mmCIF file of C-alpha atoms and ligand atoms in Angstrom:
data_model
loop_
_atom_site.group_PDB
_atom_site.id
_atom_site.type_symbol
_atom_site.label_atom_id
_atom_site.label_comp_id
_atom_site.label_asym_id
_atom_site.label_seq_id
_atom_site.Cartn_x
_atom_site.Cartn_y
_atom_site.Cartn_z
ATOM 1 C CA MET A 8 95.101 31.073 -48.549
ATOM 2 C CA ALA A 9 92.709 31.147 -51.569
ATOM 3 C CA GLY A 10 89.515 29.385 -50.670
ATOM 4 C CA ARG A 11 90.081 28.845 -46.866
ATOM 5 C CA TYR A 12 86.860 30.600 -45.933
ATOM 6 C CA GLU A 13 84.865 29.097 -48.762
ATOM 7 C CA PRO A 14 82.594 26.127 -48.147
ATOM 8 C CA ILE A 15 83.751 22.706 -49.624
ATOM 9 C CA GLU A 16 82.009 19.784 -50.833
ATOM 10 C CA SER A 17 80.168 18.177 -47.946
ATOM 11 C CA PRO A 18 79.724 14.537 -47.172
ATOM 12 C CA ASP A 19 76.354 15.229 -45.824
ATOM 13 C CA GLU A 20 73.589 17.795 -46.061
ATOM 14 C CA THR A 21 75.101 20.508 -43.979
ATOM 15 C CA THR A 22 77.572 23.163 -44.868
ATOM 16 C CA VAL A 23 81.515 22.436 -44.155
ATOM 17 C CA PHE A 24 84.487 24.541 -44.874
ATOM 18 C CA PRO A 25 88.176 23.404 -45.413
ATOM 19 C CA TYR A 26 89.194 23.761 -41.550
ATOM 20 C CA HIS A 27 86.463 20.945 -40.666
ATOM 21 C CA ASP A 28 88.566 18.137 -40.372
ATOM 22 C CA LEU A 29 86.256 14.934 -40.676
ATOM 23 C CA THR A 30 88.630 12.353 -38.897
ATOM 24 C CA PRO A 31 87.259 10.906 -35.879
ATOM 25 C CA PRO A 32 89.044 11.692 -32.580
ATOM 26 C CA THR A 33 90.952 8.777 -30.981
ATOM 27 C CA VAL A 34 90.811 8.112 -27.216
ATOM 28 C CA ALA A 35 94.193 9.736 -27.265
ATOM 29 C CA THR A 36 92.942 12.902 -28.514
ATOM 30 C CA VAL A 37 90.159 12.837 -25.565
ATOM 31 C CA ALA A 38 92.902 12.561 -23.354
ATOM 32 C CA ARG A 39 94.606 15.824 -24.615
ATOM 33 C CA ALA A 40 91.162 17.421 -24.421
ATOM 34 C CA ARG A 41 90.862 16.491 -20.740
ATOM 35 C CA ARG A 42 94.013 18.407 -19.931
ATOM 36 C CA ARG A 43 92.601 21.508 -21.171
ATOM 37 C CA VAL A 44 89.067 21.107 -20.154
ATOM 38 C CA ARG A 45 90.093 20.552 -16.452
ATOM 39 C CA GLN A 46 91.814 23.651 -16.129
ATOM 40 C CA HIS A 47 88.498 25.626 -16.970
ATOM 41 C CA LEU A 48 85.610 23.283 -15.894
ATOM 42 C CA PRO A 49 85.070 21.163 -12.576
ATOM 43 C CA GLN A 50 84.749 17.349 -12.834
ATOM 44 C CA THR A 51 81.048 16.692 -12.658
ATOM 45 C CA PRO A 52 79.690 14.487 -9.959
ATOM 46 C CA LEU A 53 78.402 10.774 -10.564
ATOM 47 C CA VAL A 54 75.532 10.398 -8.148
ATOM 48 C CA ARG A 55 73.290 7.260 -7.418
ATOM 49 C CA SER A 56 69.495 7.946 -8.024
ATOM 50 C CA GLU A 57 67.735 5.890 -5.465
ATOM 51 C CA PRO A 58 64.342 6.101 -7.152
ATOM 52 C CA LEU A 59 65.741 5.226 -10.581
ATOM 53 C CA SER A 60 67.834 2.367 -8.984
ATOM 54 C CA GLU A 61 64.736 1.032 -7.300
ATOM 55 C CA ALA A 62 62.362 1.487 -10.151
ATOM 56 C CA LEU A 63 64.683 -0.620 -12.605
ATOM 57 C CA ASP A 64 66.367 -2.894 -10.067
ATOM 58 C CA ALA A 65 69.746 -1.592 -11.083
ATOM 59 C CA ASP A 66 72.408 0.751 -9.691
ATOM 60 C CA VAL A 67 71.479 4.016 -11.601
ATOM 61 C CA LEU A 68 74.138 6.587 -11.662
ATOM 62 C CA LEU A 69 73.486 10.079 -12.946
ATOM 63 C CA LYS A 70 76.267 12.027 -14.407
ATOM 64 C CA ARG A 71 75.514 15.603 -13.411
ATOM 65 C CA GLU A 72 76.508 17.561 -16.369
ATOM 66 C CA ASP A 73 73.698 20.003 -15.303
ATOM 67 C CA THR A 74 76.256 21.266 -12.835
ATOM 68 C CA LEU A 75 78.564 22.762 -15.426
ATOM 69 C CA PRO A 76 78.401 26.546 -16.233
ATOM 70 C CA THR A 77 75.659 27.009 -18.904
ATOM 71 C CA GLY A 78 73.831 24.236 -17.405
ATOM 72 C CA ALA A 79 74.583 21.807 -20.243
ATOM 73 C CA PHE A 80 77.551 19.319 -21.413
ATOM 74 C CA LYS A 81 78.197 20.971 -24.644
ATOM 75 C CA VAL A 82 80.533 23.636 -22.657
ATOM 76 C CA ARG A 83 83.178 20.708 -22.363
ATOM 77 C CA GLY A 84 83.508 20.895 -26.422
ATOM 78 C CA GLY A 85 83.334 24.727 -26.557
ATOM 79 C CA VAL A 86 86.402 25.004 -24.179
ATOM 80 C CA ASN A 87 88.139 22.362 -25.923
ATOM 81 C CA LEU A 88 87.804 23.959 -29.506
ATOM 82 C CA VAL A 89 88.636 27.376 -28.261
ATOM 83 C CA ALA A 90 91.638 26.239 -26.286
ATOM 84 C CA SER A 91 93.171 24.538 -28.998
ATOM 85 C CA LEU A 92 91.990 27.033 -31.891
ATOM 86 C CA ASP A 93 94.524 28.051 -34.545
ATOM 87 C CA GLU A 94 95.867 31.433 -33.973
ATOM 88 C CA GLU A 95 94.672 32.579 -37.526
ATOM 89 C CA PHE A 96 91.125 32.375 -36.249
ATOM 90 C CA ARG A 97 91.291 34.116 -33.035
ATOM 91 C CA ASP A 98 91.073 37.724 -34.188
ATOM 92 C CA ALA A 99 88.258 37.254 -36.666
ATOM 93 C CA GLY A 100 86.282 35.197 -34.006
ATOM 94 C CA LEU A 101 83.916 32.447 -33.992
ATOM 95 C CA LEU A 102 80.393 32.208 -35.720
ATOM 96 C CA ALA A 103 77.835 29.444 -34.603
ATOM 97 C CA ALA A 104 73.916 29.082 -35.205
ATOM 98 C CA SER A 105 72.076 27.897 -32.490
ATOM 99 C CA THR A 106 69.138 28.885 -30.316
ATOM 100 C CA GLY A 107 70.317 26.716 -27.279
ATOM 101 C CA ASN A 108 72.991 25.041 -25.528
ATOM 102 C CA HIS A 109 75.585 24.945 -28.409
ATOM 103 C CA GLY A 110 75.430 28.646 -28.719
ATOM 104 C CA GLN A 111 75.820 29.190 -25.145
ATOM 105 C CA SER A 112 78.744 26.694 -25.022
ATOM 106 C CA ILE A 113 80.537 28.833 -27.780
ATOM 107 C CA ALA A 114 79.789 32.078 -25.980
ATOM 108 C CA TRP A 115 81.197 30.678 -22.754
ATOM 109 C CA ALA A 116 84.311 29.479 -24.245
ATOM 110 C CA GLY A 117 84.879 32.561 -26.410
ATOM 111 C CA ARG A 118 84.537 34.780 -23.219
ATOM 112 C CA GLU A 119 87.010 32.549 -21.129
ATOM 113 C CA PHE A 120 89.721 32.639 -23.937
ATOM 114 C CA GLY A 121 88.979 36.329 -24.946
ATOM 115 C CA VAL A 122 87.662 35.261 -28.867
ATOM 116 C CA PRO A 123 84.854 37.208 -29.945
ATOM 117 C CA VAL A 124 81.939 35.039 -30.809
ATOM 118 C CA THR A 125 78.742 35.794 -33.044
ATOM 119 C CA ILE A 126 75.894 33.551 -32.418
ATOM 120 C CA GLY A 127 73.088 33.539 -35.177
ATOM 121 C CA VAL A 128 69.250 32.818 -33.966
ATOM 122 C CA PRO A 129 66.059 32.975 -35.509
ATOM 123 C CA GLU A 130 64.052 36.566 -35.279
ATOM 124 C CA ASP A 131 61.492 35.099 -33.046
ATOM 125 C CA ALA A 132 64.177 33.445 -30.635
ATOM 126 C CA ASN A 133 63.103 33.443 -27.161
ATOM 127 C CA ALA A 134 64.015 36.824 -25.394
ATOM 128 C CA GLY A 135 65.442 34.668 -22.275
ATOM 129 C CA LYS A 136 67.635 32.888 -24.740
ATOM 130 C CA VAL A 137 68.935 35.888 -26.757
ATOM 131 C CA ALA A 138 69.715 37.629 -23.079
ATOM 132 C CA ALA A 139 71.933 34.720 -21.792
ATOM 133 C CA LEU A 140 73.803 34.846 -24.902
ATOM 134 C CA GLU A 141 74.480 38.392 -24.578
ATOM 135 C CA GLN A 142 75.151 38.158 -20.882
ATOM 136 C CA LEU A 143 77.934 35.881 -22.139
ATOM 137 C CA GLY A 144 79.388 38.693 -24.271
ATOM 138 C CA ALA A 145 78.437 37.191 -27.614
ATOM 139 C CA GLU A 146 77.099 39.292 -30.712
ATOM 140 C CA VAL A 147 73.745 37.888 -31.210
ATOM 141 C CA LEU A 148 72.331 37.988 -34.665
ATOM 142 C CA GLN A 149 68.736 37.561 -35.249
ATOM 143 C CA TYR A 150 67.776 36.496 -38.537
ATOM 144 C CA GLY A 151 65.251 34.786 -40.458
ATOM 145 C CA ALA A 152 62.026 32.590 -39.668
ATOM 146 C CA ASP A 153 63.753 29.515 -38.428
ATOM 147 C CA TYR A 154 67.025 27.877 -37.303
ATOM 148 C CA ASP A 155 67.923 27.073 -40.955
ATOM 149 C CA GLU A 156 67.650 30.535 -42.007
ATOM 150 C CA ALA A 157 69.730 31.790 -39.157
ATOM 151 C CA ARG A 158 72.285 29.214 -39.832
ATOM 152 C CA GLU A 159 72.384 29.834 -43.590
ATOM 153 C CA ARG A 160 73.057 33.679 -42.758
ATOM 154 C CA VAL A 161 75.885 32.786 -40.301
ATOM 155 C CA GLU A 162 77.319 30.602 -43.019
ATOM 156 C CA GLU A 163 77.576 33.627 -45.335
ATOM 157 C CA LEU A 164 78.956 35.680 -42.619
ATOM 158 C CA ALA A 165 81.634 33.289 -42.105
ATOM 159 C CA VAL A 166 82.779 33.738 -45.635
ATOM 160 C CA GLU A 167 82.286 37.709 -45.511
ATOM 161 C CA ARG A 168 84.094 37.887 -42.399
ATOM 162 C CA GLU A 169 86.726 35.226 -43.240
ATOM 163 C CA ALA A 170 85.711 33.857 -39.702
ATOM 164 C CA ARG A 171 85.691 30.422 -38.473
ATOM 165 C CA TYR A 172 82.311 28.766 -38.538
ATOM 166 C CA VAL A 173 81.673 26.233 -35.666
ATOM 167 C CA HIS A 174 79.740 23.388 -36.906
ATOM 168 C CA SER A 175 77.353 21.776 -34.366
ATOM 169 C CA GLY A 176 78.477 18.253 -35.236
ATOM 170 C CA ASN A 177 81.332 17.737 -37.821
ATOM 171 C CA GLU A 178 83.873 19.166 -35.422
ATOM 172 C CA PRO A 179 86.479 16.653 -33.921
ATOM 173 C CA ALA A 180 87.291 19.117 -31.310
ATOM 174 C CA LEU A 181 83.906 19.408 -30.131
ATOM 175 C CA ILE A 182 83.490 15.607 -29.742
ATOM 176 C CA ALA A 183 86.847 15.169 -28.006
ATOM 177 C CA GLY A 184 85.487 17.776 -25.537
ATOM 178 C CA VAL A 185 82.525 16.166 -24.807
ATOM 179 C CA GLY A 186 84.199 12.862 -24.581
ATOM 180 C CA THR A 187 86.009 14.123 -21.454
ATOM 181 C CA ALA A 188 82.861 13.177 -19.546
ATOM 182 C CA GLY A 189 83.319 9.739 -20.595
ATOM 183 C CA LEU A 190 87.023 9.663 -19.302
ATOM 184 C CA GLU A 191 85.672 10.984 -15.855
ATOM 185 C CA ILE A 192 83.154 7.962 -15.562
ATOM 186 C CA VAL A 193 85.920 5.509 -16.633
ATOM 187 C CA ASP A 194 88.111 6.892 -13.619
ATOM 188 C CA GLU A 195 85.626 6.422 -11.191
ATOM 189 C CA ARG A 196 83.421 3.673 -12.418
ATOM 190 C CA PRO A 197 85.068 1.134 -14.753
ATOM 191 C CA ASP A 198 82.440 -1.383 -14.010
ATOM 192 C CA VAL A 199 79.509 0.448 -15.970
ATOM 193 C CA ASP A 200 77.604 -2.065 -17.759
ATOM 194 C CA ARG A 201 75.452 0.367 -19.936
ATOM 195 C CA ILE A 202 75.013 4.113 -20.550
ATOM 196 C CA PHE A 203 71.978 5.730 -22.070
ATOM 197 C CA CYS A 204 72.785 9.001 -24.071
ATOM 198 C CA PRO A 205 70.347 11.214 -25.656
ATOM 199 C CA VAL A 206 71.152 11.791 -29.423
ATOM 200 C CA GLY A 207 70.537 15.035 -31.543
ATOM 201 C CA GLY A 208 73.643 15.458 -33.678
ATOM 202 C CA GLY A 209 75.477 12.668 -31.935
ATOM 203 C CA THR A 210 78.281 14.503 -30.360
ATOM 204 C CA SER A 211 77.535 13.381 -26.731
ATOM 205 C CA ALA A 212 77.155 9.826 -27.886
ATOM 206 C CA ALA A 213 80.077 9.690 -30.050
ATOM 207 C CA GLY A 214 82.371 11.080 -27.072
ATOM 208 C CA TYR A 215 80.934 7.991 -24.956
ATOM 209 C CA CYS A 216 81.558 5.651 -27.575
ATOM 210 C CA LEU A 217 85.392 7.026 -28.030
ATOM 211 C CA THR A 218 85.867 6.641 -24.043
ATOM 212 C CA LEU A 219 83.562 4.354 -22.122
ATOM 213 C CA GLY A 220 83.062 2.190 -25.270
ATOM 214 C CA GLU A 221 86.803 1.921 -26.054
ATOM 215 C CA LEU A 222 88.185 1.437 -22.850
ATOM 216 C CA THR A 223 85.685 -0.674 -20.835
ATOM 217 C CA ASP A 224 83.152 -3.375 -21.395
ATOM 218 C CA ALA A 225 80.207 -0.875 -21.209
ATOM 219 C CA ALA A 226 77.568 -0.882 -23.943
ATOM 220 C CA VAL A 227 76.784 2.611 -25.221
ATOM 221 C CA VAL A 228 73.162 3.058 -25.981
ATOM 222 C CA GLY A 229 71.848 6.193 -28.099
ATOM 223 C CA VAL A 230 68.130 7.175 -27.504
ATOM 224 C CA GLN A 231 66.320 9.802 -29.975
ATOM 225 C CA ALA A 232 62.917 11.086 -30.206
ATOM 226 C CA GLU A 233 60.476 9.242 -32.442
ATOM 227 C CA GLY A 234 59.528 12.769 -33.721
ATOM 228 C CA ALA A 235 63.211 13.498 -34.654
ATOM 229 C CA PRO A 236 64.870 10.186 -35.756
ATOM 230 C CA ALA A 237 67.425 11.756 -38.191
ATOM 231 C CA MET A 238 70.529 10.218 -36.555
ATOM 232 C CA TYR A 239 68.621 6.931 -35.831
ATOM 233 C CA ARG A 240 68.048 6.396 -39.657
ATOM 234 C CA ALA A 241 71.542 7.270 -40.532
ATOM 235 C CA TRP A 242 72.723 4.771 -38.028
ATOM 236 C CA ASN A 243 70.503 1.997 -39.092
ATOM 237 C CA GLU A 244 70.382 2.446 -42.869
ATOM 238 C CA GLY A 245 73.656 4.345 -43.394
ATOM 239 C CA THR A 246 71.695 7.317 -45.148
ATOM 240 C CA LEU A 247 72.852 10.891 -44.491
ATOM 241 C CA ALA A 248 69.798 12.253 -46.214
ATOM 242 C CA ALA A 249 67.918 14.904 -44.258
ATOM 243 C CA LEU A 250 64.448 14.755 -42.833
ATOM 244 C CA ASP A 251 61.832 17.148 -44.134
ATOM 245 C CA SER A 252 60.725 18.060 -40.679
ATOM 246 C CA VAL A 253 61.119 17.254 -36.926
ATOM 247 C CA ASP A 254 58.473 17.335 -34.221
ATOM 248 C CA THR A 255 59.475 16.953 -30.572
ATOM 249 C CA ILE A 256 59.341 19.022 -27.343
ATOM 250 C CA ALA A 257 62.960 18.095 -26.779
ATOM 251 C CA GLU A 258 64.367 21.199 -28.776
ATOM 252 C CA GLY A 259 67.871 20.478 -27.831
ATOM 253 C CA ILE A 260 67.930 17.124 -29.880
ATOM 254 C CA ALA A 261 65.336 18.634 -32.840
ATOM 255 C CA THR A 262 67.934 17.731 -35.481
ATOM 256 C CA ARG A 263 66.751 17.494 -39.097
ATOM 257 C CA VAL A 264 70.261 16.584 -40.560
ATOM 258 C CA PRO A 265 72.344 13.826 -39.583
ATOM 259 C CA PHE A 266 76.107 14.584 -39.550
ATOM 260 C CA ALA A 267 78.539 12.560 -41.197
ATOM 261 C CA LEU A 268 81.329 12.502 -38.568
ATOM 262 C CA THR A 269 79.195 11.564 -35.726
ATOM 263 C CA THR A 270 77.294 8.951 -37.922
ATOM 264 C CA GLU A 271 80.733 7.329 -38.460
ATOM 265 C CA ILE A 272 81.484 7.146 -34.997
ATOM 266 C CA LEU A 273 78.178 5.896 -33.675
ATOM 267 C CA ARG A 274 78.255 3.128 -36.392
ATOM 268 C CA ASP A 275 81.069 1.867 -35.064
ATOM 269 C CA GLY A 276 80.636 2.201 -31.268
ATOM 270 C CA LEU A 277 76.789 2.029 -30.544
ATOM 271 C CA ALA A 278 75.587 -0.923 -29.263
ATOM 272 C CA ASP A 279 72.148 -0.017 -29.716
ATOM 273 C CA PHE A 280 69.958 2.716 -30.601
ATOM 274 C CA ARG A 281 66.209 3.271 -29.331
ATOM 275 C CA LEU A 282 63.534 5.759 -30.184
ATOM 276 C CA VAL A 283 61.015 7.104 -27.377
ATOM 277 C CA SER A 284 57.667 8.567 -27.750
ATOM 278 C CA GLU A 285 56.774 12.026 -26.755
ATOM 279 C CA GLU A 286 54.775 10.902 -24.011
ATOM 280 C CA ALA A 287 57.733 8.959 -22.581
ATOM 281 C CA ILE A 288 59.908 12.108 -22.837
ATOM 282 C CA GLU A 289 57.315 14.203 -21.078
ATOM 283 C CA ASP A 290 56.757 11.744 -18.539
ATOM 284 C CA ALA A 291 60.556 11.460 -17.820
ATOM 285 C CA VAL A 292 60.948 15.306 -17.311
ATOM 286 C CA ALA A 293 58.066 15.054 -14.692
ATOM 287 C CA ARG A 294 59.266 12.041 -12.943
ATOM 288 C CA LEU A 295 62.856 13.214 -12.557
ATOM 289 C CA PHE A 296 61.517 16.330 -11.073
ATOM 290 C CA ALA A 297 59.071 14.439 -8.745
ATOM 291 C CA THR A 298 61.336 11.685 -7.565
ATOM 292 C CA ASP A 299 65.010 13.244 -7.634
ATOM 293 C CA ARG A 300 64.175 16.961 -7.803
ATOM 294 C CA ILE A 301 66.156 17.347 -10.752
ATOM 295 C CA VAL A 302 65.203 19.820 -13.490
ATOM 296 C CA THR A 303 65.883 18.556 -16.889
ATOM 297 C CA GLU A 304 65.343 19.544 -20.537
ATOM 298 C CA GLY A 305 63.501 17.243 -22.926
ATOM 299 C CA ALA A 306 66.822 16.202 -24.420
ATOM 300 C CA CYS A 307 68.080 15.035 -21.329
ATOM 301 C CA ALA A 308 64.875 13.185 -20.555
ATOM 302 C CA THR A 309 64.926 11.316 -23.440
ATOM 303 C CA ALA A 310 67.883 9.317 -22.116
ATOM 304 C CA VAL A 311 66.060 8.610 -18.851
ATOM 305 C CA ALA A 312 62.966 7.651 -21.096
ATOM 306 C CA GLY A 313 65.260 5.041 -22.851
ATOM 307 C CA ALA A 314 66.483 3.451 -19.733
ATOM 308 C CA LEU A 315 62.755 3.035 -18.343
ATOM 309 C CA GLN A 316 61.785 1.620 -21.716
ATOM 310 C CA ALA A 317 64.494 -0.839 -21.303
ATOM 311 C CA GLY A 318 63.179 -1.937 -18.120
ATOM 312 C CA SER A 319 63.769 -5.409 -16.735
ATOM 313 C CA ASP A 320 66.819 -5.726 -19.276
ATOM 314 C CA LEU A 321 68.852 -3.718 -16.988
ATOM 315 C CA ARG A 322 68.041 -5.498 -13.849
ATOM 316 C CA GLY A 323 71.202 -6.025 -11.670
ATOM 317 C CA GLU A 324 73.369 -3.813 -13.867
ATOM 318 C CA THR A 325 75.424 -0.436 -13.272
ATOM 319 C CA VAL A 326 73.642 1.993 -15.623
ATOM 320 C CA VAL A 327 74.643 5.497 -16.188
ATOM 321 C CA ILE A 328 72.278 8.241 -17.288
ATOM 322 C CA PRO A 329 73.825 11.571 -18.028
ATOM 323 C CA ILE A 330 71.770 14.597 -16.736
ATOM 324 C CA SER A 331 72.945 16.358 -20.125
ATOM 325 C CA GLY A 332 71.100 19.882 -19.547
ATOM 326 C CA ARG A 333 68.612 21.747 -17.445
ATOM 327 C CA ASN A 334 67.754 24.680 -19.530
ATOM 328 C CA VAL A 335 63.942 23.773 -19.927
ATOM 329 C CA ASP A 336 61.424 26.520 -20.942
ATOM 330 C CA ARG A 337 59.742 27.693 -17.675
ATOM 331 C CA GLU A 338 56.311 27.542 -19.220
ATOM 332 C CA LYS A 339 56.907 23.958 -20.853
ATOM 333 C CA PHE A 340 58.388 22.664 -17.731
ATOM 334 C CA ASP A 341 55.234 23.906 -15.507
ATOM 335 C CA ARG A 342 52.704 22.456 -18.165
ATOM 336 C CA LEU A 343 54.756 19.014 -18.061
ATOM 337 C CA LEU A 344 54.445 19.051 -14.229
ATOM 338 C CA ALA A 345 50.776 20.069 -14.266
ATOM 339 C CA GLU A 346 49.688 17.402 -16.744
ATOM 340 C CA SER A 347 51.838 14.574 -15.267
ATOM 341 C CA ASP A 348 50.553 12.163 -12.670
ATOM 342 C CA TYR A 349 53.367 12.627 -10.004
HETATM 343 C C1 PLP B 21 72.840 19.024 -27.519
HETATM 344 C C2 PLP B 21 72.237 18.154 -26.332
HETATM 345 C C3 PLP B 21 71.723 16.935 -26.736
HETATM 346 C C4 PLP B 21 72.314 16.113 -27.618
HETATM 347 O O1 PLP B 21 73.510 16.138 -28.136
HETATM 348 P P1 PLP B 21 74.255 15.922 -29.453
HETATM 349 O O2 PLP B 21 75.612 15.922 -29.156
HETATM 350 O O3 PLP B 21 73.675 16.967 -30.328
HETATM 351 O O4 PLP B 21 73.781 14.349 -29.701
HETATM 352 C C5 PLP B 21 71.426 16.190 -25.423
HETATM 353 N N1 PLP B 21 70.941 16.830 -24.203
HETATM 354 C C6 PLP B 21 71.239 18.284 -23.993
HETATM 355 C C7 PLP B 21 70.775 19.066 -23.024
HETATM 356 C C8 PLP B 21 71.604 18.950 -25.284
HETATM 357 O O5 PLP B 21 71.909 20.363 -25.178
#
């Protein structure tokens, strides 16, 4: 088909292709995703944290997405996208840009379904992360000085190879896939009052809005780093303008460009959106290890910091915090523990 693999006009400052349908998924779409996802991934535990429950005088439940293969929730989206992939895309394979959990998710799902995957990362990408992607069978393309240069190269390659580019936010199948975590919570605890969700590109928070937010009385609260408030601004001001730069230790949510699809869902479904400081994020990483012996990356700790910031507002409530990922850099983790008071 003419132009099928050429970029089209984008509603935001990212590159999109004709196969990027920007219609928000519904809860029925998420239910269909769940049937696919559960054939490949276990349901994750919802476990009460005694220390956080005591600190907040609330019933605090942790959704342990860190127990999934790859150690982060994103693999739910990868599995749903690849499981429902049009036949025409399977042979040429999938391309994505990511130094982190998005890349691992697509690589894991590609291996699971026998679809070739190429992940673009910057030239100076951490050797451990490159090795992890290669271990999952992905071709790793090291290109450019930063994420955006690697991403642009991947987008060109998607045109050259006539292959499918997997966007990190404007993908209904990723959002529906990650939303399956929300349906698991609805089944177990329909009485949840509030969920604090870390926001980078917004797929995770969108998934909770479409499930917990639609099916129960739970308030879905987004939390972003003060140093990387792209989606926060989009939610508040309705602008899809990119930030010039972002600066946070939480690299999993260091997103410069807001995405049109997730912004639409979050503006409709988020009850509140909060920003937290770098200090609060660093403190939350150390705290969760000290009190619960859980290893988290900064992106995940952002939601914990958001709940701690809400403090006494949560008294008596049932509160869920997703443990969204555990892929923290070892040196960073050691430094945060050494510098903390715990
Ligand atoms: C990607 C990621 C997030 C943020 O998710 P978005 O869907 O980009 O908003 C949070 N935590 C971890 C561990 C992640 O990998």
